[in-house]
Amino acid sequence: MSTPVRTRFAPSPTGYLHVGGIRTALFAWLVARQVGGQFILRLEDTDKNREVAGSAEHLIASLKTLGLEYDEGPDTGGPYAPYKQSDRLDIYRTWAQRLIDAGRAYADPYSPAEVQAFREQAQAAKKAFLYRDHRPVNPPAWDGTQPLRFKSDPKAYSWHDAVMGDLTTGPEVVDDFILVKSDGYPTYNFAHIVDDAEMHITHVIRGQEFISSMPNYLNLYEALGLDRPIFATMPHIMNEAGNKKLGKRDGAKDVLEYVRDGYLPEALVSFIATLGWNDGTTQEVFTAQELITKFSLDKVGRSGARFDEKRLLWVNGHFMRELTLDELAKRAEFFWPESAKKAADPYKKQVLSLAQDRLKTLRDLPGLTNYFFAEPAANPALLTDNKQLKKLESSEIDRLMAAARDALSTLKQWDAEHIQTALNELLEKTGQKPGILFSLIRIYTTWAPFSPQLNDTLALLGKETTLKRLSIYQ
Ligand code: GLU
């Protein structure tokens, strides 16, 4: 029987969870879910200086919001608990002791000034600085106050990375790195290997920043007698221009901010999955279920993926249109304009059904729907900024509005179909172009830059409101 797939997401609580982190989590989740394996959340909080209060809660909330539920984790427990590294210090000590006993770790006796002197010597000799060139002959016994260093066994390595392909390095990049720091906490380099082994992780899926340390990790796997897991290194996420790594300044927000800004979690999941991955077809949007079926690490690109917020907006619009009306109503709850607070739910749903096609994010809701709930304030710029409308004399506008009022006031049945018939007749009668006549009616009844189809809009506004609005601004 083959080993059950177990993947993990192992973030450090050192700040908000950026898109790259979420993508790593998503891919690890997909790899587990597609074969009925397990996805584990492990908090790597051994760098106490870099810890940011609240970031663990934030990253857990981000995963949960996107539906990346984990089977084991700090708040859910599991067979290999604890899942927070600072609660596992005894475990690292045990493993460190094994290395000491095997002669593969030693107490580092040097002061920072001594290490600096070694560095300078190497620089003067035009050689790369390596700790292993300075191994103490008789290291002191490790009492936990000095750093504990790995005694490496330098050699060339070849390994396969599920994304980056076959990689090789020479012995010169293998060095004696720190396993346990003088503050008693293990380094990432040591702790993650211990934890991945103890937690039976089969796939190590992580960012590119760790790839240069791979030869050291491979050396440590050997010293500990561990089998290598499958490695998959994610490409960087680049800014929109594709010329540098994505940073906060490039406008990339954290996923919870996007959700607060009216983006749908399922759109974020689809968009993030396609940062560097596609299924080899032209399909651009994927449901989580499709991703689970179609995702594969070997289709993740090796070069950086461009983060294009305009594409995210487009993907979001797609998912907005796919929602059932009931679902849209649920999602819209916190995004209605103030004016809609007292409106009845069935009316709000009718408004949504008209606005749905035009909503790119839920945040668009107030701008697109406020006039269904409250009298809109006139915004003359909508007339004066419009190429065609700004040429109209005000007497012509008065004539058209009066004709519109007449035509609509005689309507017996106030529904979209009858309104459309009346509007068509009005076109003939006034001899105006639809681009002018319908735009004017739309503006006078909504004072919004966009609105749903005119006949639908008027039908929902009701006869009384429509006629009143058409008279007010004459
Ligand atoms: N704790 C590391 C980080 O947050 C995780 C790397 C890994 O997944 O092994 O960057």
Coordinates of N, CA, C and O in Angstrom, one line a residue, residues 366-386 389 397-398 401 438-452 454 457-458 461 465-474:
P366 N -23.6 49.7 -3.6 CA -24.2 51.0 -3.3 C -24.3 51.9 -4.5 O -25.4 52.4 -4.8
G367 N -23.2 52.0 -5.3 CA -23.2 52.8 -6.4 C -24.2 52.4 -7.5 O -24.8 53.2 -8.2
L368 N -24.4 51.1 -7.6 CA -25.3 50.6 -8.6 C -26.8 50.5 -8.2 O -27.6 50.3 -9.1
T369 N -27.0 50.6 -6.9 CA -28.4 50.4 -6.5 C -29.0 51.4 -5.6 O -30.2 51.3 -5.3
N370 N -28.2 52.4 -5.2 CA -28.8 53.3 -4.2 C -30.1 54.0 -4.6 O -31.0 54.2 -3.8
Y371 N -30.2 54.3 -5.9 CA -31.4 55.0 -6.4 C -32.7 54.2 -6.4 O -33.7 54.7 -6.6
F372 N -32.5 52.9 -6.1 CA -33.7 52.0 -5.9 C -34.3 52.2 -4.5 O -35.4 51.8 -4.3
F373 N -33.5 52.8 -3.6 CA -34.0 52.9 -2.2 C -34.2 54.4 -1.8 O -34.8 54.6 -0.8
A374 N -33.5 55.3 -2.4 CA -33.6 56.7 -2.0 C -33.6 57.6 -3.2 O -33.2 57.2 -4.3
E375 N -34.0 58.8 -3.0 CA -34.0 59.8 -4.1 C -32.6 60.1 -4.4 O -31.8 60.6 -3.5
P376 N -32.2 59.9 -5.6 CA -30.8 60.2 -5.9 C -30.6 61.8 -6.1 O -31.5 62.5 -6.5
A377 N -29.4 62.2 -5.7 CA -29.1 63.6 -5.9 C -28.7 63.8 -7.3 O -28.0 63.0 -7.9
A378 N -29.2 64.9 -7.9 CA -28.8 65.2 -9.3 C -27.3 65.4 -9.5 O -26.7 66.0 -8.6
N379 N -26.8 64.9 -10.5 CA -25.4 65.0 -10.8 C -25.2 65.5 -12.2 O -25.0 64.7 -13.1
P380 N -25.3 66.9 -12.4 CA -25.3 67.4 -13.7 C -24.1 67.0 -14.6 O -24.1 67.0 -15.8
A381 N -23.0 66.6 -13.9 CA -21.8 66.2 -14.7 C -22.1 65.0 -15.6 O -21.5 64.9 -16.6
L382 N -23.1 64.2 -15.2 CA -23.5 63.1 -16.1 C -24.0 63.6 -17.4 O -23.9 62.9 -18.4
L383 N -24.5 64.8 -17.4 CA -25.0 65.4 -18.7 C -23.9 66.1 -19.4 O -23.6 66.0 -20.6
T384 N -23.2 66.9 -18.6 CA -22.2 67.8 -19.2 C -20.9 67.0 -19.7 O -20.2 67.5 -20.5
D385 N -20.7 65.9 -19.0 CA -19.5 65.1 -19.4 C -19.8 64.1 -20.6 O -18.9 63.4 -21.1
N386 N -21.1 64.1 -21.0 CA -21.4 63.1 -22.0 C -21.4 63.8 -23.4 O -22.0 64.8 -23.6
L389 N -24.9 64.3 -25.0 CA -25.9 65.0 -24.2 C -25.5 66.5 -24.0 O -26.4 67.3 -23.9
I397 N -34.2 69.2 -24.0 CA -34.3 68.3 -22.9 C -35.7 68.3 -22.3 O -36.3 67.3 -22.1
D398 N -36.2 69.6 -22.1 CA -37.5 69.7 -21.5 C -38.6 69.0 -22.4 O -39.4 68.3 -21.9
M401 N -38.3 65.2 -22.1 CA -38.7 64.7 -20.7 C -40.3 64.8 -20.7 O -40.9 63.9 -20.1
F438 N -32.8 57.5 -24.4 CA -32.8 56.6 -23.3 C -31.8 57.0 -22.3 O -32.0 56.8 -21.1
S439 N -30.7 57.6 -22.7 CA -29.7 58.0 -21.7 C -30.2 59.1 -20.8 O -30.0 59.1 -19.6
L440 N -31.0 60.0 -21.4 CA -31.6 61.1 -20.6 C -32.5 60.5 -19.6 O -32.5 60.9 -18.4
I441 N -33.4 59.6 -20.1 CA -34.4 59.1 -19.1 C -33.7 58.3 -18.0 O -34.0 58.5 -16.8
R442 N -32.7 57.6 -18.4 CA -31.9 56.8 -17.4 C -31.3 57.8 -16.4 O -31.3 57.5 -15.2
I443 N -30.6 58.8 -16.9 CA -29.9 59.7 -16.0 C -31.0 60.4 -15.0 O -30.8 60.5 -13.8
Y444 N -32.0 60.9 -15.6 CA -33.0 61.6 -14.8 C -33.7 60.7 -13.7 O -34.1 61.2 -12.7
T445 N -33.8 59.4 -14.0 CA -34.4 58.6 -13.0 C -33.4 57.9 -12.1 O -33.9 57.4 -11.0
T446 N -32.2 57.9 -12.4 CA -31.2 57.2 -11.5 C -30.1 58.1 -11.0 O -29.5 57.9 -10.0
W447 N -29.7 59.0 -11.8 CA -28.5 59.9 -11.6 C -27.3 59.0 -11.2 O -26.5 59.3 -10.3
A448 N -27.2 57.9 -11.9 CA -26.0 57.0 -11.7 C -25.3 56.8 -13.0 O -25.9 56.9 -14.1
P449 N -24.0 56.6 -12.9 CA -23.2 56.4 -14.2 C -23.6 55.2 -15.0 O -23.5 55.1 -16.2
F450 N -24.0 54.1 -14.3 CA -24.5 52.9 -14.9 C -25.8 52.5 -14.3 O -26.0 52.7 -13.1
S451 N -26.6 51.7 -15.0 CA -27.7 51.1 -14.4 C -28.1 49.9 -15.3 O -27.6 49.8 -16.4
P452 N -28.9 49.1 -14.7 CA -29.4 47.9 -15.5 C -30.2 48.4 -16.7 O -30.4 49.6 -16.8
L454 N -32.9 49.9 -19.1 CA -33.8 51.0 -18.7 C -35.2 50.5 -18.4 O -35.8 50.9 -17.4
T457 N -35.3 48.8 -15.1 CA -35.0 49.7 -14.0 C -36.3 50.5 -13.7 O -36.7 50.6 -12.5
L458 N -36.9 51.0 -14.7 CA -38.2 51.8 -14.5 C -39.3 50.9 -13.9 O -40.0 51.3 -13.1
L461 N -38.5 50.6 -10.3 CA -38.7 51.9 -9.6 C -40.2 52.2 -9.3 O -40.5 52.8 -8.3
T465 N -42.6 56.7 -8.8 CA -41.3 57.3 -8.7 C -40.7 57.7 -10.0 O -40.1 58.8 -10.1
T466 N -40.9 56.9 -11.0 CA -40.4 57.2 -12.4 C -40.9 58.6 -12.8 O -40.1 59.5 -13.2
L467 N -42.2 58.8 -12.7 CA -42.8 60.0 -13.2 C -42.4 61.2 -12.3 O -42.1 62.3 -12.8
K468 N -42.2 61.0 -11.1 CA -41.8 62.0 -10.2 C -40.4 62.5 -10.6 O -40.1 63.6 -10.7
R469 N -39.5 61.5 -10.8 CA -38.1 61.8 -11.1 C -38.0 62.5 -12.4 O -37.2 63.3 -12.6
L470 N -38.9 62.1 -13.3 CA -38.8 62.8 -14.7 C -39.3 64.2 -14.6 O -39.1 65.0 -15.5
S471 N -40.1 64.6 -13.5 CA -40.6 65.9 -13.5 C -39.7 66.9 -12.6 O -39.6 68.1 -12.8
I472 N -39.0 66.3 -11.7 CA -38.3 67.1 -10.7 C -37.2 68.1 -11.3 O -37.1 69.2 -11.0
Y473 N -36.5 67.5 -12.3 CA -35.4 68.3 -12.8 C -35.6 69.1 -14.0 O -34.7 69.4 -14.8
Q474 N -36.9 69.4 -14.3 CA -37.1 70.0 -15.6 C -36.8 71.5 -15.5 O -36.7 72.1 -14.5

